[in-house]
Structure formats: C-alpha cells, structure tokens
mmCIF file of C-alpha atoms in Angstrom:
data_model
loop_
_atom_site.group_PDB
_atom_site.id
_atom_site.type_symbol
_atom_site.label_atom_id
_atom_site.label_comp_id
_atom_site.label_asym_id
_atom_site.label_seq_id
_atom_site.Cartn_x
_atom_site.Cartn_y
_atom_site.Cartn_z
ATOM 1 C CA MET A 30 -32.388 -40.906 2.003
ATOM 2 C CA THR A 31 -33.146 -38.594 -0.904
ATOM 3 C CA PRO A 32 -30.079 -37.716 -3.035
ATOM 4 C CA LEU A 33 -31.051 -34.081 -2.530
ATOM 5 C CA VAL A 34 -29.522 -34.258 0.949
ATOM 6 C CA LEU A 35 -26.196 -33.842 -0.873
ATOM 7 C CA CYS A 36 -27.361 -30.407 -1.991
ATOM 8 C CA THR A 37 -28.313 -29.536 1.586
ATOM 9 C CA LEU A 38 -24.936 -30.702 2.893
ATOM 10 C CA ILE A 39 -23.118 -28.636 0.241
ATOM 11 C CA ILE A 40 -25.011 -25.525 1.355
ATOM 12 C CA ILE A 41 -24.401 -26.275 5.048
ATOM 13 C CA VAL A 42 -20.651 -26.730 4.564
ATOM 14 C CA THR A 43 -20.386 -23.628 2.345
ATOM 15 C CA LEU A 44 -22.261 -21.442 4.835
ATOM 16 C CA ALA A 45 -20.296 -22.777 7.801
ATOM 17 C CA VAL A 46 -16.889 -22.284 6.168
ATOM 18 C CA SER A 47 -17.845 -18.838 4.897
ATOM 19 C CA GLY A 48 -19.269 -17.734 8.250
ATOM 20 C CA VAL A 49 -16.260 -18.878 10.272
ATOM 21 C CA ALA A 50 -13.843 -17.232 7.829
ATOM 22 C CA LYS A 51 -15.722 -13.934 7.985
ATOM 23 C CA ILE A 52 -15.832 -14.001 11.793
ATOM 24 C CA LYS A 53 -12.069 -14.576 11.942
ATOM 25 C CA GLU A 54 -11.491 -11.672 9.534
ATOM 26 C CA PRO A 55 -14.403 -9.221 9.978
ATOM 27 C CA THR A 56 -12.870 -6.540 7.766
ATOM 28 C CA SER A 57 -12.830 -8.931 4.811
ATOM 29 C CA THR A 58 -16.603 -8.492 4.451
ATOM 30 C CA VAL A 59 -16.217 -4.720 4.411
ATOM 31 C CA THR A 60 -13.522 -5.039 1.753
ATOM 32 C CA ALA A 61 -15.749 -7.348 -0.303
ATOM 33 C CA ILE A 62 -18.684 -4.929 -0.227
ATOM 34 C CA VAL A 63 -16.423 -2.049 -1.243
ATOM 35 C CA ASN A 64 -14.584 -4.066 -3.906
ATOM 36 C CA LEU A 65 -17.851 -5.193 -5.500
ATOM 37 C CA LYS A 66 -19.088 -1.573 -5.349
ATOM 38 C CA LEU A 67 -22.149 -2.450 -3.297
ATOM 39 C CA ASP A 68 -21.501 0.105 -0.567
ATOM 40 C CA GLN A 69 -23.768 2.631 -2.286
ATOM 41 C CA TRP A 70 -26.747 0.374 -1.573
ATOM 42 C CA LEU A 71 -25.772 -1.665 1.492
ATOM 43 C CA PRO A 72 -25.026 -0.483 5.045
ATOM 44 C CA VAL A 73 -21.445 -1.718 5.171
ATOM 45 C CA LYS A 74 -20.743 -2.044 8.897
ATOM 46 C CA PRO A 75 -24.084 -3.651 9.918
ATOM 47 C CA ILE A 76 -23.842 -6.159 7.062
ATOM 48 C CA ALA A 77 -20.249 -7.020 8.013
ATOM 49 C CA LYS A 78 -21.338 -7.737 11.594
ATOM 50 C CA ILE A 79 -24.540 -9.625 10.830
ATOM 51 C CA LEU A 80 -23.678 -11.656 7.706
ATOM 52 C CA PRO A 81 -21.237 -14.227 9.175
ATOM 53 C CA TRP A 82 -23.546 -15.022 12.104
ATOM 54 C CA ALA A 83 -26.515 -15.232 9.746
ATOM 55 C CA GLU A 84 -24.621 -17.755 7.615
ATOM 56 C CA LEU A 85 -23.759 -19.889 10.650
ATOM 57 C CA THR A 86 -27.322 -19.704 11.972
ATOM 58 C CA LEU A 87 -28.676 -20.739 8.584
ATOM 59 C CA ALA A 88 -26.220 -23.652 8.387
ATOM 60 C CA ALA A 89 -27.278 -24.839 11.863
ATOM 61 C CA ALA A 90 -30.982 -24.559 10.945
ATOM 62 C CA LEU A 91 -30.532 -26.635 7.798
ATOM 63 C CA LEU A 92 -28.621 -29.238 9.772
ATOM 64 C CA LEU A 93 -30.936 -29.500 12.789
ATOM 65 C CA LEU A 94 -34.437 -28.083 12.258
ATOM 66 C CA PRO A 95 -37.174 -30.298 10.720
ATOM 67 C CA GLY A 96 -40.582 -29.510 9.281
ATOM 68 C CA ILE A 97 -41.636 -26.026 8.277
ATOM 69 C CA TRP A 98 -38.449 -24.588 9.814
ATOM 70 C CA GLN A 99 -36.380 -26.632 7.370
ATOM 71 C CA VAL A 100 -38.405 -25.256 4.478
ATOM 72 C CA LEU A 101 -38.033 -21.666 5.735
ATOM 73 C CA ALA A 102 -34.286 -22.130 6.221
ATOM 74 C CA ALA A 103 -33.988 -23.524 2.690
ATOM 75 C CA ILE A 104 -35.937 -20.544 1.303
ATOM 76 C CA ALA A 105 -33.598 -18.174 3.166
ATOM 77 C CA ALA A 106 -30.591 -20.014 1.675
ATOM 78 C CA VAL A 107 -32.014 -19.636 -1.833
ATOM 79 C CA VAL A 108 -32.554 -15.900 -1.296
ATOM 80 C CA LEU A 109 -29.013 -15.497 0.092
ATOM 81 C CA PHE A 110 -27.373 -17.345 -2.787
ATOM 82 C CA ILE A 111 -29.440 -15.414 -5.337
ATOM 83 C CA GLY A 112 -27.950 -12.277 -3.791
ATOM 84 C CA TYR A 113 -24.423 -13.704 -3.951
ATOM 85 C CA TRP A 114 -24.949 -14.802 -7.560
ATOM 86 C CA ALA A 115 -26.279 -11.387 -8.585
ATOM 87 C CA ALA A 116 -23.342 -9.556 -6.968
ATOM 88 C CA ILE A 117 -20.786 -11.700 -8.805
ATOM 89 C CA ALA A 118 -22.699 -11.608 -12.102
ATOM 90 C CA ARG A 119 -22.794 -7.797 -11.907
ATOM 91 C CA ALA A 120 -19.041 -7.684 -11.273
ATOM 92 C CA VAL A 121 -18.333 -10.000 -14.220
ATOM 93 C CA VAL A 122 -20.538 -7.966 -16.585
ATOM 94 C CA GLN A 123 -18.848 -4.730 -15.494
ATOM 95 C CA GLY A 124 -15.363 -6.225 -15.832
ATOM 96 C CA ASN A 125 -14.718 -5.749 -12.114
ATOM 97 C CA THR A 126 -11.812 -8.052 -11.195
ATOM 98 C CA ALA A 127 -11.938 -7.312 -7.476
ATOM 99 C CA THR A 128 -11.469 -10.028 -4.893
ATOM 100 C CA CYS A 129 -14.868 -11.008 -3.514
ATOM 101 C CA ASN A 130 -13.547 -12.325 -0.170
ATOM 102 C CA CYS A 131 -16.371 -14.872 -0.369
ATOM 103 C CA PHE A 132 -14.595 -17.009 2.217
ATOM 104 C CA GLY A 133 -12.899 -14.244 4.183
ATOM 105 C CA SER A 134 -9.393 -13.055 3.456
ATOM 106 C CA ALA A 135 -8.386 -16.605 2.495
ATOM 107 C CA SER A 136 -10.146 -16.140 -0.882
ATOM 108 C CA THR A 137 -8.066 -13.477 -2.613
ATOM 109 C CA ALA A 138 -8.532 -14.609 -6.221
ATOM 110 C CA PRO A 139 -10.022 -11.949 -8.522
ATOM 111 C CA VAL A 140 -13.640 -12.268 -9.622
ATOM 112 C CA SER A 141 -13.902 -14.107 -12.929
ATOM 113 C CA MET A 142 -16.257 -16.278 -14.939
ATOM 114 C CA PHE A 143 -15.120 -19.204 -12.791
ATOM 115 C CA THR A 144 -16.412 -17.383 -9.708
ATOM 116 C CA LEU A 145 -19.767 -16.999 -11.426
ATOM 117 C CA ILE A 146 -19.806 -20.684 -12.381
ATOM 118 C CA ARG A 147 -19.107 -21.611 -8.751
ATOM 119 C CA ASN A 148 -21.921 -19.367 -7.521
ATOM 120 C CA THR A 149 -24.267 -20.781 -10.162
ATOM 121 C CA ALA A 150 -23.545 -24.292 -8.886
ATOM 122 C CA LEU A 151 -24.160 -23.173 -5.297
ATOM 123 C CA LEU A 152 -27.414 -21.497 -6.305
ATOM 124 C CA MET A 153 -28.559 -24.720 -7.988
ATOM 125 C CA ALA A 154 -27.584 -26.635 -4.850
ATOM 126 C CA SER A 155 -29.684 -24.261 -2.733
ATOM 127 C CA PHE A 156 -32.706 -24.950 -4.968
ATOM 128 C CA GLY A 157 -31.976 -28.673 -4.547
ATOM 129 C CA ALA A 158 -31.931 -28.205 -0.771
ATOM 130 C CA LEU A 159 -35.288 -26.390 -0.956
ATOM 131 C CA ILE A 160 -36.857 -29.170 -3.021
ATOM 132 C CA GLY A 161 -35.483 -31.731 -0.556
ATOM 133 C CA ALA A 162 -36.894 -29.786 2.390
ATOM 134 C CA ILE A 163 -40.360 -29.602 0.777
ATOM 135 C CA VAL A 164 -40.367 -33.314 -0.119
ATOM 136 C CA THR A 165 -38.993 -34.763 3.123
ATOM 137 C CA ARG A 166 -39.705 -32.032 5.746
ATOM 138 C CA GLY A 167 -36.725 -33.504 7.567
ATOM 139 C CA SER A 168 -33.480 -31.910 8.699
ATOM 140 C CA ALA A 169 -30.175 -32.872 7.129
ATOM 141 C CA LEU A 170 -29.189 -34.614 10.368
ATOM 142 C CA THR A 171 -32.402 -36.656 10.378
ATOM 143 C CA MET A 172 -31.815 -37.747 6.795
ATOM 144 C CA LEU A 173 -28.216 -38.669 7.568
ATOM 145 C CA LEU A 174 -29.264 -40.822 10.522
ATOM 146 C CA ALA A 175 -31.754 -42.610 8.278
ATOM 147 C CA THR A 176 -29.208 -43.227 5.539
ATOM 148 C CA ASP A 177 -28.645 -46.837 4.449
ATOM 149 C CA ALA A 178 -25.393 -48.388 3.205
ATOM 150 C CA ASP A 179 -25.960 -47.323 -0.413
ATOM 151 C CA GLY A 180 -26.626 -43.793 0.717
ATOM 152 C CA TRP A 181 -23.409 -43.642 2.698
ATOM 153 C CA LEU A 182 -21.478 -44.870 -0.332
ATOM 154 C CA TRP A 183 -22.880 -41.937 -2.308
ATOM 155 C CA LEU A 184 -21.919 -39.542 0.454
ATOM 156 C CA ILE A 185 -18.406 -40.953 0.743
ATOM 157 C CA GLY A 186 -17.964 -40.766 -3.032
ATOM 158 C CA ALA A 187 -19.131 -37.153 -3.097
ATOM 159 C CA GLY A 188 -16.830 -36.322 -0.191
ATOM 160 C CA LEU A 189 -13.831 -37.868 -1.935
ATOM 161 C CA ALA A 190 -14.601 -35.974 -5.144
ATOM 162 C CA ALA A 191 -14.787 -32.725 -3.192
ATOM 163 C CA LEU A 192 -11.509 -33.536 -1.428
ATOM 164 C CA VAL A 193 -9.739 -34.222 -4.730
ATOM 165 C CA LEU A 194 -10.971 -30.958 -6.259
ATOM 166 C CA TRP A 195 -9.983 -29.002 -3.150
ATOM 167 C CA SER A 196 -6.498 -30.539 -3.055
ATOM 168 C CA ILE A 197 -5.955 -29.806 -6.767
ATOM 169 C CA ASN A 198 -6.937 -26.186 -6.189
ATOM 170 C CA ARG A 199 -4.651 -25.872 -3.155
ATOM 171 C CA SER A 200 -1.717 -27.484 -4.956
ATOM 172 C CA GLU A 201 -2.101 -25.059 -7.877
ATOM 173 C CA GLN A 202 -2.077 -22.132 -5.445
ATOM 174 C CA THR A 203 1.036 -23.517 -3.753
ATOM 175 C CA VAL A 204 2.828 -23.845 -7.094
ATOM 176 C CA ARG A 205 1.983 -20.256 -8.021
ATOM 177 C CA THR A 206 3.210 -19.008 -4.653
ATOM 178 C CA VAL A 207 6.476 -20.939 -4.888
ATOM 179 C CA GLU A 208 7.068 -19.613 -8.399
ATOM 180 C CA GLN A 209 6.986 -16.049 -7.031
ATOM 181 C CA PRO A 210 10.190 -15.394 -5.042
ATOM 182 C CA VAL A 211 9.745 -13.401 -1.875
ATOM 183 C CA THR A 212 13.207 -11.922 -1.534
ATOM 184 C CA ASP A 213 14.743 -12.291 -4.988
ATOM 185 C CA GLN A 214 14.070 -10.362 -8.152
ATOM 186 C CA PRO A 215 11.395 -11.796 -10.477
ATOM 187 C CA ALA A 216 12.430 -12.597 -14.019
ATOM 188 C CA GLU A 217 10.886 -9.438 -15.487
ATOM 189 C CA SER A 218 10.148 -5.972 -14.195
ATOM 190 C CA GLN A 219 8.157 -3.039 -15.499
ATOM 191 C CA PRO A 220 10.061 -0.162 -17.126
ATOM 192 C CA LEU A 221 10.992 2.816 -15.014
ATOM 193 C CA PRO A 222 9.510 6.232 -15.577
ATOM 194 C CA GLY A 223 11.743 8.514 -17.576
ATOM 195 C CA ASN A 224 13.062 7.847 -21.056
ATOM 196 C CA GLU A 225 11.144 4.544 -21.232
ATOM 197 C CA ALA A 226 7.823 6.018 -20.099
ATOM 198 C CA GLU A 227 6.341 5.687 -23.592
ATOM 199 C CA ASP A 228 6.770 1.884 -23.386
ATOM 200 C CA TYR A 229 5.108 1.558 -19.987
ATOM 201 C CA LEU A 230 1.621 0.063 -20.177
ATOM 202 C CA ARG A 231 -0.397 1.307 -17.230
ATOM 203 C CA SER A 232 -2.629 -1.280 -15.597
ATOM 204 C CA PRO A 233 -5.445 -0.907 -13.050
ATOM 205 C CA ILE A 234 -4.574 -0.764 -9.376
ATOM 206 C CA PRO A 235 -5.633 -4.176 -8.016
ATOM 207 C CA PHE A 236 -8.548 -4.435 -5.610
ATOM 208 C CA ALA A 237 -6.387 -5.226 -2.607
ATOM 209 C CA SER A 238 -5.666 -3.761 0.782
ATOM 210 C CA LEU A 239 -2.961 -3.150 3.343
ATOM 211 C CA ARG A 240 -3.295 -2.586 7.077
ATOM 212 C CA TYR A 241 -2.459 0.374 9.235
ATOM 213 C CA PRO A 242 -0.220 -0.472 12.207
ATOM 214 C CA ALA A 243 -2.318 -1.622 15.146
ATOM 215 C CA LYS A 244 -3.510 1.017 17.568
ATOM 216 C CA LYS A 245 -3.487 0.613 21.325
ATOM 217 C CA GLY A 246 -5.707 -2.319 22.246
ATOM 218 C CA GLU A 247 -5.534 -3.919 18.798
ATOM 219 C CA LYS A 248 -3.626 -7.101 18.028
ATOM 220 C CA SER A 249 -0.478 -6.950 15.936
ATOM 221 C CA ASN A 250 -1.117 -7.189 12.170
ATOM 222 C CA GLU A 251 -4.833 -6.505 12.773
ATOM 223 C CA GLY A 252 -5.016 -2.731 12.317
ATOM 224 C CA ALA A 253 -7.625 -1.063 10.156
ATOM 225 C CA GLU A 254 -7.652 -1.986 6.474
ATOM 226 C CA ALA A 255 -6.628 0.484 3.786
ATOM 227 C CA ASN A 256 -8.007 -0.223 0.311
ATOM 228 C CA LEU A 257 -5.374 0.628 -2.336
ATOM 229 C CA ARG A 258 -7.836 2.264 -4.713
ATOM 230 C CA TYR A 259 -9.332 4.444 -1.993
ATOM 231 C CA LEU A 260 -5.863 5.434 -0.813
ATOM 232 C CA SER A 261 -4.877 6.550 -4.289
ATOM 233 C CA THR A 262 -7.994 8.676 -4.861
ATOM 234 C CA THR A 263 -6.849 11.176 -2.235
ATOM 235 C CA GLN A 264 -3.152 11.302 -3.183
ATOM 236 C CA ALA A 265 -0.658 9.566 -5.464
ATOM 237 C CA ARG A 266 1.165 6.899 -3.459
ATOM 238 C CA LEU A 267 4.561 5.251 -3.570
ATOM 239 C CA LEU A 268 4.579 1.835 -1.911
ATOM 240 C CA ILE A 269 8.002 0.454 -1.014
ATOM 241 C CA PHE A 270 7.979 -3.187 0.104
ATOM 242 C CA VAL A 271 10.890 -3.898 2.449
ATOM 243 C CA SER A 272 11.991 -6.144 5.270
ATOM 244 C CA PRO A 273 14.681 -5.336 7.854
ATOM 245 C CA THR A 274 15.725 -9.008 7.696
ATOM 246 C CA CYS A 275 16.555 -8.633 3.991
ATOM 247 C CA GLY A 276 20.157 -7.554 3.388
ATOM 248 C CA SER A 277 19.447 -5.906 0.039
ATOM 249 C CA CYS A 278 16.647 -3.896 1.659
ATOM 250 C CA GLN A 279 18.985 -1.989 3.971
ATOM 251 C CA PRO A 280 20.108 0.657 1.420
ATOM 252 C CA VAL A 281 16.450 1.271 0.581
ATOM 253 C CA ILE A 282 15.367 1.494 4.225
ATOM 254 C CA GLU A 283 18.171 3.982 4.929
ATOM 255 C CA GLN A 284 16.856 6.299 2.180
ATOM 256 C CA LEU A 285 13.181 6.215 3.183
ATOM 257 C CA ALA A 286 13.356 9.328 5.366
ATOM 258 C CA ASP A 287 15.154 11.299 2.629
ATOM 259 C CA TRP A 288 12.644 10.242 -0.037
ATOM 260 C CA HIS A 289 9.779 11.132 2.266
ATOM 261 C CA GLN A 290 11.208 14.629 2.700
ATOM 262 C CA ARG A 291 11.922 15.151 -1.005
ATOM 263 C CA LEU A 292 8.508 13.934 -2.185
ATOM 264 C CA PRO A 293 6.015 15.892 -0.059
ATOM 265 C CA MET A 294 3.472 15.775 -2.879
ATOM 266 C CA LEU A 295 3.405 11.956 -2.784
ATOM 267 C CA GLY A 296 2.526 9.572 -0.022
ATOM 268 C CA VAL A 297 5.724 7.561 0.485
ATOM 269 C CA HIS A 298 4.846 4.408 2.402
ATOM 270 C CA PRO A 299 7.132 1.585 3.520
ATOM 271 C CA VAL A 300 5.271 -1.738 3.583
ATOM 272 C CA VAL A 301 6.324 -4.680 5.773
ATOM 273 C CA SER A 302 4.879 -8.166 6.112
ATOM 274 C CA ASN A 303 5.044 -8.181 9.906
ATOM 275 C CA GLU A 304 4.241 -5.255 12.167
ATOM 276 C CA SER A 305 7.114 -6.098 14.509
ATOM 277 C CA TYR A 306 9.516 -5.142 11.695
ATOM 278 C CA LEU A 307 8.519 -1.491 12.079
ATOM 279 C CA GLN A 308 10.221 -1.418 15.476
ATOM 280 C CA GLN A 309 13.498 -2.244 13.729
ATOM 281 C CA MET A 310 13.195 0.683 11.308
ATOM 282 C CA ASP A 311 13.960 4.306 12.135
ATOM 283 C CA LEU A 312 11.108 6.050 10.318
ATOM 284 C CA PRO A 313 10.079 9.723 10.533
ATOM 285 C CA ALA A 314 7.170 10.338 12.902
ATOM 286 C CA ASP A 315 5.023 11.789 10.096
ATOM 287 C CA MET A 316 5.648 8.886 7.715
ATOM 288 C CA GLN A 317 2.759 6.408 7.375
ATOM 289 C CA PRO A 318 3.904 2.781 7.086
ATOM 290 C CA PHE A 319 1.595 -0.106 6.222
ATOM 291 C CA VAL A 320 1.498 -3.794 7.104
ATOM 292 C CA ASP A 321 0.888 -6.521 4.526
ATOM 293 C CA PRO A 322 0.263 -9.720 6.535
ATOM 294 C CA GLU A 323 1.642 -12.796 4.763
ATOM 295 C CA SER A 324 2.619 -10.498 1.840
ATOM 296 C CA LYS A 325 -0.752 -11.137 0.182
ATOM 297 C CA THR A 326 -0.903 -7.756 -1.532
ATOM 298 C CA GLY A 327 2.842 -7.765 -2.203
ATOM 299 C CA MET A 328 2.380 -11.000 -4.159
ATOM 300 C CA LEU A 329 0.156 -9.122 -6.599
ATOM 301 C CA PHE A 330 3.162 -6.941 -7.417
ATOM 302 C CA GLY A 331 5.699 -9.772 -7.644
ATOM 303 C CA GLY A 332 6.261 -10.631 -3.981
ATOM 304 C CA ALA A 333 9.844 -9.349 -3.850
ATOM 305 C CA THR A 334 11.693 -7.257 -1.265
ATOM 306 C CA PRO A 335 12.813 -4.636 -1.885
ATOM 307 C CA SER A 336 10.324 -3.556 -4.515
ATOM 308 C CA ALA A 337 8.354 -0.410 -5.283
ATOM 309 C CA VAL A 338 5.216 0.569 -7.153
ATOM 310 C CA ALA A 339 3.559 3.936 -7.724
ATOM 311 C CA LEU A 340 -0.229 4.319 -7.529
ATOM 312 C CA GLY A 341 -1.849 7.081 -9.584
ATOM 313 C CA THR A 342 -4.923 9.048 -8.562
ATOM 314 C CA ASP A 343 -6.799 7.720 -11.625
ATOM 315 C CA GLU A 344 -6.962 4.120 -10.293
ATOM 316 C CA LEU A 345 -4.045 3.083 -12.525
ATOM 317 C CA LEU A 346 -0.464 2.189 -11.672
ATOM 318 C CA ALA A 347 1.751 5.208 -12.284
ATOM 319 C CA GLY A 348 5.009 3.244 -12.423
ATOM 320 C CA GLY A 349 6.580 -0.062 -11.530
ATOM 321 C CA PRO A 350 6.658 -2.469 -9.949
ATOM 322 C CA VAL A 351 10.440 -2.575 -9.873
ATOM 323 C CA TYR A 352 12.609 -4.966 -7.913
ATOM 324 C CA GLY A 353 15.977 -4.923 -6.203
ATOM 325 C CA SER A 354 17.820 -2.231 -4.298
ATOM 326 C CA ASP A 355 19.433 -0.541 -7.312
ATOM 327 C CA ASP A 356 16.276 -0.459 -9.439
ATOM 328 C CA VAL A 357 14.126 0.778 -6.563
ATOM 329 C CA THR A 358 16.608 3.585 -5.888
ATOM 330 C CA ARG A 359 16.720 4.571 -9.578
ATOM 331 C CA PHE A 360 12.933 4.394 -9.755
ATOM 332 C CA VAL A 361 12.447 6.746 -6.805
ATOM 333 C CA GLU A 362 15.191 9.119 -7.946
ATOM 334 C CA ASP A 363 13.564 9.270 -11.402
ATOM 335 C CA ILE A 364 10.257 10.198 -9.766
ATOM 336 C CA ILE A 365 12.019 12.889 -7.713
ATOM 337 C CA GLY A 366 13.678 14.198 -10.890
ATOM 338 C CA GLU A 367 10.347 14.331 -12.723
ATOM 339 C CA MET A 368 8.683 16.109 -9.800
ATOM 340 C CA GLU A 369 11.490 18.661 -9.537
ATOM 341 C CA HIS A 370 11.386 19.270 -13.304
ATOM 342 C CA ALA A 371 7.609 19.745 -13.212
ATOM 343 C CA SER A 372 7.957 22.103 -10.258
ATOM 344 C CA ALA A 373 10.633 24.116 -12.079
ATOM 345 C CA GLU A 374 8.480 24.350 -15.210
ATOM 346 C CA THR A 375 5.533 25.519 -13.135
ATOM 347 C CA ALA A 376 7.679 28.140 -11.411
ATOM 348 C CA LYS A 377 9.045 29.300 -14.783
ATOM 349 C CA ALA A 378 5.550 29.612 -16.251
ATOM 350 C CA THR A 379 4.400 31.545 -13.192
ATOM 351 C CA LEU A 380 7.363 33.919 -13.485
ATOM 352 C CA VAL A 381 6.683 34.541 -17.179
ATOM 353 C CA GLN A 382 3.040 35.226 -16.392
ATOM 354 C CA GLU A 383 3.958 37.654 -13.614
ATOM 355 C CA GLU A 384 6.394 39.513 -15.889
ATOM 356 C CA ALA A 385 3.752 39.747 -18.600
ATOM 357 C CA ILE A 386 1.307 41.209 -16.088
ATOM 358 C CA LYS A 387 3.901 43.775 -14.946
ATOM 359 C CA GLU A 388 4.607 44.781 -18.543
ATOM 360 C CA THR A 389 0.906 45.169 -19.217
ATOM 361 C CA ASP A 390 0.456 47.273 -16.083
ATOM 362 C CA GLY A 391 3.470 49.421 -17.102
ATOM 363 C CA GLU A 392 2.066 50.101 -20.546
ATOM 364 C CA ALA A 393 -1.245 51.022 -19.002
#
C-alpha cells in the first residue's frame, strides 16, 4: 500500500461528510455562497442542488473506481479543492468573517486564517490523492484490501490522531457554549442608545441567518432562511430574542405588540428558538417573527433570553445587544424616544420651511 492512500481517504471522508451535511441542510450552501459574496458569479440555486451530490459521487468514485476513472476522479477533486481554497483565500484577504458553512449548518465558525490553513491542507491532500491515483491506478478500496499489517498500523495511527484532534475541537466548542448562558444575563452588555451613545462602538452585523416560520407543507423550524445583512439593507431591524418558557421574558412578550405599533419605521421581530413557541405568543397578524433553531444566531449576540439587538441599514449594529427584561424594555423605549424626537424635529423643520415660503409669497 502506498502511504498516499491516506491522502485519498482524507479526501473521501471530507467529501462524504460535507455532502451529507449539505443534503441535510440545503439552504446552508445558499447561505455560504451569499456570505462569501460569490453569488454575483455563481448560479446560487443550481449550485446548492448539485454540489452535495457531486461531492458524494466524487467520494464514491475515489473509493471504488480503478484505473483511468480513479485518475479522473482525483483530478476533479483537485479542481474542486482549488475552488474551495480560492473562495476562502479571497474572503481572508478581503477581511470577510462570514461563516463558510463548509460542512453544512454544523460549521458556523467565521472564516479565518485557520480556515485557510485547513483548506490548504485539504488541497495538498487532493494532490497527494492524484499522485497516488497516477502511480497505482487502483481505487482506495483496492489499496485498502491489499494493505499489510504495517499499513494498517499507519492507518490506525492516523485515525486515532484525527479522532483526538476532532474531540479537542468539539470539547472547546462545548466549553464555549456552556460559558454562554441561555437564559441568564451575560457578565457584560453593550451600552444603550441615548446619553451613552458616544461610548457605543458599532460592530459589523454578523454573517448569520434566521428562519421564517414554516409555510404549509414545510417542516417545523425549516422555513426559508433570512440572512441578517440582507434583512437590514431594506429596513432597520430590531431583533428581540424571547422564549415563552422564560419567566423574565413575559413582560417583554406582553409589550411586543405595543412596540410594533409605536415603531412603524423599524422592523420589530420577536425571535424564538423553536417554532412551536410562536403558538404560545399572541402576536399581531402583521408582525414578522423569526425562528432561530438551537439558538445558533442568538449565541452570536450572547445567547440570552430576553435580549435585544438593533441592526442598522449600513451593515453595522445600531444598538445592543442588551440582556434582561428591564434593560430590553429601557433599550426599546430609548429607541422609541429617539424616533419620536427625530420625527418632532423633522415636523418642526417642515413647519418653519412652510412658514418661510408663506412669508416669501406674501412679500411677493
């Protein structure tokens, strides 16, 4: 067995895991294309439908097909991973910290230099698989069946190393999740708009998404995705993360209809982690709620309920996040106060202008 079969197995496993994840969550590919700003060049919907099946087909070909077919499959893998590497490298150079959804919605980490390092390693592995295919002309399965005891020891060692690295990564993610309380207030919160506005450092709206409630025929929690940045380009948004099972959320939930009525210029959106919660909330018919399955997007804002964050139309946070019933209420009331003040100033300026026009017409 040539040691290069390890490269082929790495590519097979990567393609299989990625393909299955994308099939389970088809919209994750659409989100990835949009997040990485590739939608101006790629047909989004066809790619989202074809890519996961192409990855699985390629994995099966590398595993099973010998001869020239193995070489062609390895060439296709190299081309695919060059594309993946280029997309991530472009994002890193541009400072785009979007989530690439490389393994479906399970991979929500922002793009970073570590993502590029991972893709560089996978690209090198694909070249290793191509060299192995040219040298042996055998499928990965054929090479595995011909493996001797020493070869299996190498494979077992590589498998254990991969398992250790995977478990370390998962444990770190678990620690980070546990450190972020879901229903309690985090240690720190952003300042409210108002007299502390000058101290508020606006940060970019994260590349994340929520879901619309499922339409007839769709499964619960599987409605269409709504990208936060795209939502905010059409209108400023106020996201209020609540749960009807959370006692401190009740005062906030009771005020949602009133806030919706008093802030017609903003999109006021309650966000729940489970679509069934919406049935327990008495919301106005014209109010658009969103669903955040497993609170993945909510975690980016602290993971607390109740909490609130305002999205500006310039792709930056306009206020928050803030946490807890009292702070959320103050936050929203401050926004209402600012909006009413701005409206009054506009009306005053319009009145002055109209009076000036009348005076000018009178003198004429």
